């Protein structure tokens, strides 16, 4: 077996993990999801899920990764000492492959817009330009170029490739975004965008909380890169014992900060130039924002900077997606990193081609399917930590964590074992039914009306119990 890579410094790990988290999820998927789901109401639910589910879930992945020093499949199988855990590991690797297949297409759009902003190619007819660029041969060609850039960094390895690239990309993203937000907020009409985004809108929230929940939960997992083993894999390259709770908090805070900053660039632009958030959908950034640059002084320069930021963010995330199947092939299949990268790039040439040529498949994969798979994957990791690792997880959590954070370990374990899986299974069932267009009617049971929501919570509890009965390791703590 080849020697495993490892991070050179703690900052390197945090920047790489933040790089994974900050991506198209913040700059492209978030405005689209928020516009579709009620703006600030979506933001509230999403932030709540980040704090209550995202951070503990992130910690679960970090704990598995550092404890095992392996990538998802090997980590679960070796820690459980059972082959039964191979399937959830493989699901994570498969999800990462699917993610990168569509992500490369959007990455390709970004690369194209970055390059063509300088000449203002899309200025005359942003809508028509995007239709031409978003699917078909052109989209495919740019997706391949984007994949090649991603492959180049991953090929160079953990510290010489991923860490070094992250140390340049992340500070650049932050500085440029602050500058862009400062400028966007001065545009006339920007205020409407800010209030759509930040005004606390209780009425919409109350009326739609259950419809918003699956999308908000999916988006929260997506933006923190949870559920497909990215954070697990990155934590497996940690060699010293530092505080995982501190790292998880830093990652979530920085990611949220960039997300909010991105919103302060995107929404003022969308509103200042008249389209409003109604121009949502996958094209929001590429049509409405691109149109904004066309009408502004120095639009070309702004376009290059804006799409440059989006491109850097997309790359630092796609790198982390590619690293998962690469780590799997290197560790479990004993390929060299170089063959693994080359082989996977050929696979992605096909799968991203499918996404580039078939917009309907693209929309399904990048929206609903990803939400559902990441949620399923994270449930798997949480159940694993709660019911297989048990006390070992508490030990790993405490190692390097200090007294204060250490005291949170046991409550965290119970949340991870019981509360969060039930919650996520609930959003999963709601999401699947929503995608199928099924609504659950209230039923009367012996004179008592049981609401649809209560029935769904019941189903989630049953699913969790079934999982518990099949997966629990005898003697585990919970
Ligand atoms: N978090 C990344 C983004 O916001 C997407 C991602 C998901 C990356 C899962 C890795 C794994 O764009």
Short mmCIF file of C-alpha atoms in Angstrom, two decimals, residues 13-304:
data_model
loop_
_atom_site.label_atom_id
_atom_site.label_comp_id
_atom_site.label_asym_id
_atom_site.label_seq_id
_atom_site.Cartn_x
_atom_site.Cartn_y
_atom_site.Cartn_z
CA UNK A 13 -6.41 21.45 6.73
CA UNK A 14 -8.90 24.13 7.75
CA UNK A 15 -8.42 26.08 4.53
CA UNK A 16 -8.83 22.95 2.45
CA UNK A 17 -11.99 21.99 4.34
CA UNK A 18 -13.37 25.51 4.03
CA UNK A 19 -12.43 25.37 0.37
CA UNK A 20 -14.50 22.24 0.03
CA UNK A 21 -17.43 23.83 1.82
CA UNK A 22 -17.31 27.17 0.03
CA UNK A 23 -18.30 26.61 -3.54
CA UNK A 24 -21.06 26.73 -6.07
CA UNK A 25 -23.31 25.83 -3.16
CA UNK A 26 -22.83 29.31 -1.72
CA UNK A 27 -22.66 31.29 -4.92
CA UNK A 28 -24.94 29.48 -7.34
CA UNK A 29 -27.15 26.89 -5.62
CA UNK A 30 -28.00 28.98 -2.56
CA UNK A 31 -29.56 31.98 -4.41
CA UNK A 32 -31.48 29.53 -6.57
CA UNK A 33 -32.83 27.53 -3.60
CA UNK A 34 -33.56 30.68 -1.59
CA UNK A 35 -35.43 32.29 -4.47
CA UNK A 36 -37.52 29.14 -4.95
CA UNK A 37 -38.29 28.78 -1.24
CA UNK A 38 -39.24 32.18 0.06
CA UNK A 39 -35.97 34.12 0.49
CA UNK A 40 -35.33 35.11 4.08
CA UNK A 41 -37.64 32.36 5.39
CA UNK A 42 -35.38 29.86 3.68
CA UNK A 43 -32.32 31.56 5.17
CA UNK A 44 -33.69 31.17 8.70
CA UNK A 45 -34.45 27.45 8.35
CA UNK A 46 -31.16 26.88 6.61
CA UNK A 47 -29.11 28.61 9.31
CA UNK A 48 -30.92 26.64 12.00
CA UNK A 49 -30.13 23.38 10.24
CA UNK A 50 -26.46 24.42 9.88
CA UNK A 51 -26.11 24.99 13.62
CA UNK A 52 -28.24 22.12 14.92
CA UNK A 53 -27.48 19.44 12.34
CA UNK A 54 -24.57 20.68 10.25
CA UNK A 55 -21.99 21.21 12.97
CA UNK A 56 -22.69 17.98 14.90
CA UNK A 57 -22.84 16.11 11.59
CA UNK A 58 -19.56 17.62 10.47
CA UNK A 59 -18.04 16.50 13.76
CA UNK A 60 -19.29 12.98 13.16
CA UNK A 61 -17.47 12.85 9.83
CA UNK A 62 -14.30 14.35 11.32
CA UNK A 63 -14.37 11.83 14.17
CA UNK A 64 -14.66 8.86 11.80
CA UNK A 65 -11.93 10.21 9.53
CA UNK A 66 -9.35 10.98 12.18
CA UNK A 67 -10.08 7.82 14.15
CA UNK A 68 -9.60 5.53 11.17
CA UNK A 69 -7.10 7.41 9.03
CA UNK A 70 -8.94 5.92 6.07
CA UNK A 71 -11.29 7.13 3.36
CA UNK A 72 -15.03 6.30 3.66
CA UNK A 73 -15.17 2.62 2.70
CA UNK A 74 -12.06 1.54 4.55
CA UNK A 75 -12.95 3.77 7.50
CA UNK A 76 -16.34 2.21 8.13
CA UNK A 77 -15.26 -1.36 7.45
CA UNK A 78 -12.13 -1.17 9.59
CA UNK A 79 -13.69 0.64 12.55
CA UNK A 80 -16.76 -1.63 12.59
CA UNK A 81 -14.61 -4.64 11.85
CA UNK A 82 -17.43 -5.81 9.63
CA UNK A 83 -18.11 -5.93 5.92
CA UNK A 84 -21.70 -4.89 6.52
CA UNK A 85 -20.50 -1.30 6.48
CA UNK A 86 -19.03 -1.53 3.00
CA UNK A 87 -22.32 -0.52 1.34
CA UNK A 88 -22.76 2.82 3.16
CA UNK A 89 -19.11 3.59 2.39
CA UNK A 90 -19.61 2.82 -1.27
CA UNK A 91 -22.77 4.91 -1.30
CA UNK A 92 -20.67 7.88 -0.18
CA UNK A 93 -18.11 7.30 -2.92
CA UNK A 94 -20.91 6.92 -5.49
CA UNK A 95 -22.57 10.12 -4.32
CA UNK A 96 -19.29 11.99 -4.72
CA UNK A 97 -19.00 10.68 -8.28
CA UNK A 98 -22.52 11.81 -9.08
CA UNK A 99 -21.89 15.21 -7.51
CA UNK A 100 -18.80 15.89 -9.52
CA UNK A 101 -20.60 14.78 -12.70
CA UNK A 102 -22.98 17.73 -12.57
CA UNK A 103 -20.67 20.04 -10.67
CA UNK A 104 -18.16 19.88 -13.51
CA UNK A 105 -20.82 21.19 -15.90
CA UNK A 106 -21.51 24.24 -13.73
CA UNK A 107 -17.76 24.60 -13.17
CA UNK A 108 -17.45 24.64 -16.95
CA UNK A 109 -20.02 27.45 -17.27
CA UNK A 110 -18.04 29.39 -14.68
CA UNK A 111 -14.79 28.88 -16.51
CA UNK A 112 -16.38 30.05 -19.74
CA UNK A 113 -17.91 33.16 -18.14
CA UNK A 114 -14.62 33.96 -16.46
CA UNK A 115 -12.83 33.83 -19.80
CA UNK A 116 -15.46 35.61 -21.87
CA UNK A 117 -16.28 38.40 -19.40
CA UNK A 118 -13.19 40.24 -20.55
CA UNK A 119 -14.63 40.68 -24.04
CA UNK A 120 -18.20 41.13 -22.84
CA UNK A 121 -19.31 38.22 -25.04
CA UNK A 122 -22.57 37.71 -23.14
CA UNK A 123 -23.40 41.40 -22.73
CA UNK A 124 -25.68 41.78 -25.73
CA UNK A 125 -28.05 38.90 -24.98
CA UNK A 126 -27.33 37.25 -21.65
CA UNK A 127 -30.35 34.92 -21.79
CA UNK A 128 -29.61 33.60 -25.26
CA UNK A 129 -25.92 33.34 -24.48
CA UNK A 130 -26.63 31.20 -21.43
CA UNK A 131 -29.01 28.90 -23.35
CA UNK A 132 -26.26 28.30 -25.86
CA UNK A 133 -23.61 27.79 -23.20
CA UNK A 134 -25.52 25.78 -20.62
CA UNK A 135 -25.88 22.49 -22.45
CA UNK A 136 -24.62 20.65 -25.48
CA UNK A 137 -21.17 20.39 -26.96
CA UNK A 138 -19.88 23.72 -25.65
CA UNK A 139 -20.94 22.95 -22.13
CA UNK A 140 -19.30 19.55 -22.42
CA UNK A 141 -16.01 21.01 -23.67
CA UNK A 142 -15.81 23.51 -20.80
CA UNK A 143 -16.75 20.81 -18.29
CA UNK A 144 -13.79 18.77 -19.54
CA UNK A 145 -11.47 21.75 -19.15
CA UNK A 146 -12.76 22.29 -15.62
CA UNK A 147 -12.23 18.60 -14.82
CA UNK A 148 -8.69 18.82 -16.15
CA UNK A 149 -7.90 21.70 -13.77
CA UNK A 150 -9.40 19.74 -10.89
CA UNK A 151 -7.48 16.62 -11.84
CA UNK A 152 -4.22 18.53 -12.01
CA UNK A 153 -4.44 19.65 -8.37
CA UNK A 154 -5.59 16.27 -7.03
CA UNK A 155 -2.89 14.51 -9.04
CA UNK A 156 -0.24 16.47 -7.15
CA UNK A 157 -1.39 15.03 -3.84
CA UNK A 158 -2.70 16.15 -0.48
CA UNK A 159 -0.11 18.64 0.73
CA UNK A 160 1.63 19.61 -2.51
CA UNK A 161 -1.63 19.88 -4.44
CA UNK A 162 -4.77 20.40 -2.40
CA UNK A 163 -3.24 22.20 0.58
CA UNK A 164 -1.04 24.49 -1.46
CA UNK A 165 -3.86 25.42 -3.83
CA UNK A 166 -6.26 26.08 -0.93
CA UNK A 167 -3.82 28.43 0.76
CA UNK A 168 -3.89 30.67 -2.30
CA UNK A 169 -7.51 30.28 -3.33
CA UNK A 170 -9.28 30.82 -0.02
CA UNK A 171 -7.77 34.19 0.96
CA UNK A 172 -8.28 35.38 -2.63
CA UNK A 173 -11.95 34.44 -2.52
CA UNK A 174 -12.49 36.23 0.77
CA UNK A 175 -10.81 39.47 -0.22
CA UNK A 176 -12.51 39.65 -3.62
CA UNK A 177 -15.94 38.86 -2.17
CA UNK A 178 -15.67 41.58 0.45
CA UNK A 179 -14.77 44.05 -2.29
CA UNK A 180 -17.64 42.87 -4.50
CA UNK A 181 -20.19 43.06 -1.67
CA UNK A 182 -19.06 46.56 -0.72
CA UNK A 183 -19.57 47.61 -4.30
CA UNK A 184 -22.88 45.77 -4.87
CA UNK A 185 -24.41 47.39 -1.80
CA UNK A 186 -23.86 50.83 -3.27
CA UNK A 187 -25.99 50.09 -6.34
CA UNK A 188 -29.31 51.91 -6.49
CA UNK A 189 -32.08 49.49 -5.53
CA UNK A 190 -29.72 47.14 -3.70
CA UNK A 191 -31.80 47.57 -0.55
CA UNK A 192 -34.68 45.50 -1.92
CA UNK A 193 -32.30 42.61 -2.46
CA UNK A 194 -30.92 42.89 1.03
CA UNK A 195 -34.37 42.84 2.59
CA UNK A 196 -35.53 39.91 0.46
CA UNK A 197 -32.49 38.12 1.76
CA UNK A 198 -32.21 39.27 5.36
CA UNK A 199 -35.62 40.56 6.49
CA UNK A 200 -37.10 38.14 8.95
CA UNK A 201 -40.39 37.09 7.42
CA UNK A 202 -42.33 35.13 10.00
CA UNK A 203 -45.50 34.74 7.95
CA UNK A 204 -43.81 33.00 5.01
CA UNK A 205 -41.79 30.96 7.44
CA UNK A 206 -44.83 29.68 9.33
CA UNK A 207 -46.86 29.01 6.23
CA UNK A 208 -44.11 27.07 4.47
CA UNK A 209 -41.80 25.64 7.12
CA UNK A 210 -42.44 22.02 6.16
CA UNK A 211 -42.08 22.62 2.46
CA UNK A 212 -38.87 24.54 3.01
CA UNK A 213 -37.36 21.98 5.36
CA UNK A 214 -36.17 19.27 2.92
CA UNK A 215 -34.62 21.82 0.57
CA UNK A 216 -33.06 23.74 3.45
CA UNK A 217 -31.67 20.57 5.02
CA UNK A 218 -30.34 19.39 1.67
CA UNK A 219 -28.74 22.75 1.02
CA UNK A 220 -27.18 22.84 4.49
CA UNK A 221 -25.56 19.44 3.95
CA UNK A 222 -24.51 20.38 0.43
CA UNK A 223 -22.84 23.59 1.49
CA UNK A 224 -20.95 21.92 4.35
CA UNK A 225 -19.94 19.06 2.02
CA UNK A 226 -21.59 16.53 4.31
CA UNK A 227 -22.95 13.10 3.53
CA UNK A 228 -20.52 11.90 0.91
CA UNK A 229 -17.39 11.50 3.00
CA UNK A 230 -15.45 14.59 1.92
CA UNK A 231 -14.91 15.92 5.40
CA UNK A 232 -14.28 12.38 6.62
CA UNK A 233 -11.57 11.92 4.00
CA UNK A 234 -9.96 15.31 4.71
CA UNK A 235 -9.92 14.55 8.44
CA UNK A 236 -8.27 11.21 7.72
CA UNK A 237 -5.18 13.15 6.61
CA UNK A 238 -4.80 14.77 10.04
CA UNK A 239 -1.80 13.54 11.90
CA UNK A 240 -1.73 15.52 15.13
CA UNK A 241 -4.52 15.52 17.65
CA UNK A 242 -6.05 18.96 17.53
CA UNK A 243 -9.47 20.02 18.65
CA UNK A 244 -12.08 18.66 16.27
CA UNK A 245 -14.93 20.70 17.80
CA UNK A 246 -12.88 23.86 17.29
CA UNK A 247 -12.08 22.89 13.71
CA UNK A 248 -15.70 22.03 12.92
CA UNK A 249 -16.86 25.36 14.31
CA UNK A 250 -14.25 27.28 12.36
CA UNK A 251 -15.22 25.52 9.14
CA UNK A 252 -18.94 26.12 9.61
CA UNK A 253 -18.49 29.76 10.64
CA UNK A 254 -16.20 30.60 7.73
CA UNK A 255 -18.49 28.83 5.28
CA UNK A 256 -21.53 30.68 6.57
CA UNK A 257 -19.66 33.96 6.45
CA UNK A 258 -18.79 33.42 2.81
CA UNK A 259 -22.35 32.31 2.13
CA UNK A 260 -23.81 35.47 3.64
CA UNK A 261 -21.25 37.61 1.83
CA UNK A 262 -22.13 35.89 -1.43
CA UNK A 263 -25.78 36.62 -0.78
CA UNK A 264 -24.87 40.27 -0.27
CA UNK A 265 -23.33 40.30 -3.71
CA UNK A 266 -25.92 38.21 -5.53
CA UNK A 267 -29.23 39.56 -4.19
CA UNK A 268 -28.47 43.28 -4.48
CA UNK A 269 -27.37 42.64 -8.07
CA UNK A 270 -30.50 40.64 -8.85
CA UNK A 271 -32.75 43.34 -7.42
CA UNK A 272 -30.83 46.44 -8.42
CA UNK A 273 -31.16 45.52 -12.05
CA UNK A 274 -34.84 44.77 -11.96
CA UNK A 275 -35.19 41.03 -12.38
CA UNK A 276 -35.62 40.32 -8.70
CA UNK A 277 -35.27 36.91 -7.18
CA UNK A 278 -37.98 35.59 -9.47
CA UNK A 279 -35.24 35.05 -11.98
CA UNK A 280 -34.19 32.06 -9.92
CA UNK A 281 -33.42 28.61 -11.19
CA UNK A 282 -30.03 27.25 -12.10
CA UNK A 283 -29.44 30.19 -14.45
CA UNK A 284 -29.90 32.96 -11.84
CA UNK A 285 -26.24 33.76 -11.52
CA UNK A 286 -25.42 33.28 -15.16
CA UNK A 287 -28.33 35.19 -16.69
CA UNK A 288 -29.46 37.89 -14.27
CA UNK A 289 -26.07 38.66 -12.83
CA UNK A 290 -24.41 38.49 -16.19
CA UNK A 291 -27.07 40.92 -17.46
CA UNK A 292 -26.22 43.24 -14.59
CA UNK A 293 -22.60 43.44 -15.61
CA UNK A 294 -23.66 44.33 -19.14
CA UNK A 295 -25.29 47.53 -17.93
CA UNK A 296 -22.67 48.66 -15.45
CA UNK A 297 -19.60 50.78 -15.93
CA UNK A 298 -16.51 48.56 -15.94
CA UNK A 299 -18.82 45.58 -16.44
CA UNK A 300 -16.06 43.59 -18.06
CA UNK A 301 -13.73 43.98 -15.11
CA UNK A 302 -16.51 43.19 -12.65
CA UNK A 303 -17.45 40.12 -14.66
CA UNK A 304 -13.90 38.82 -14.64
#
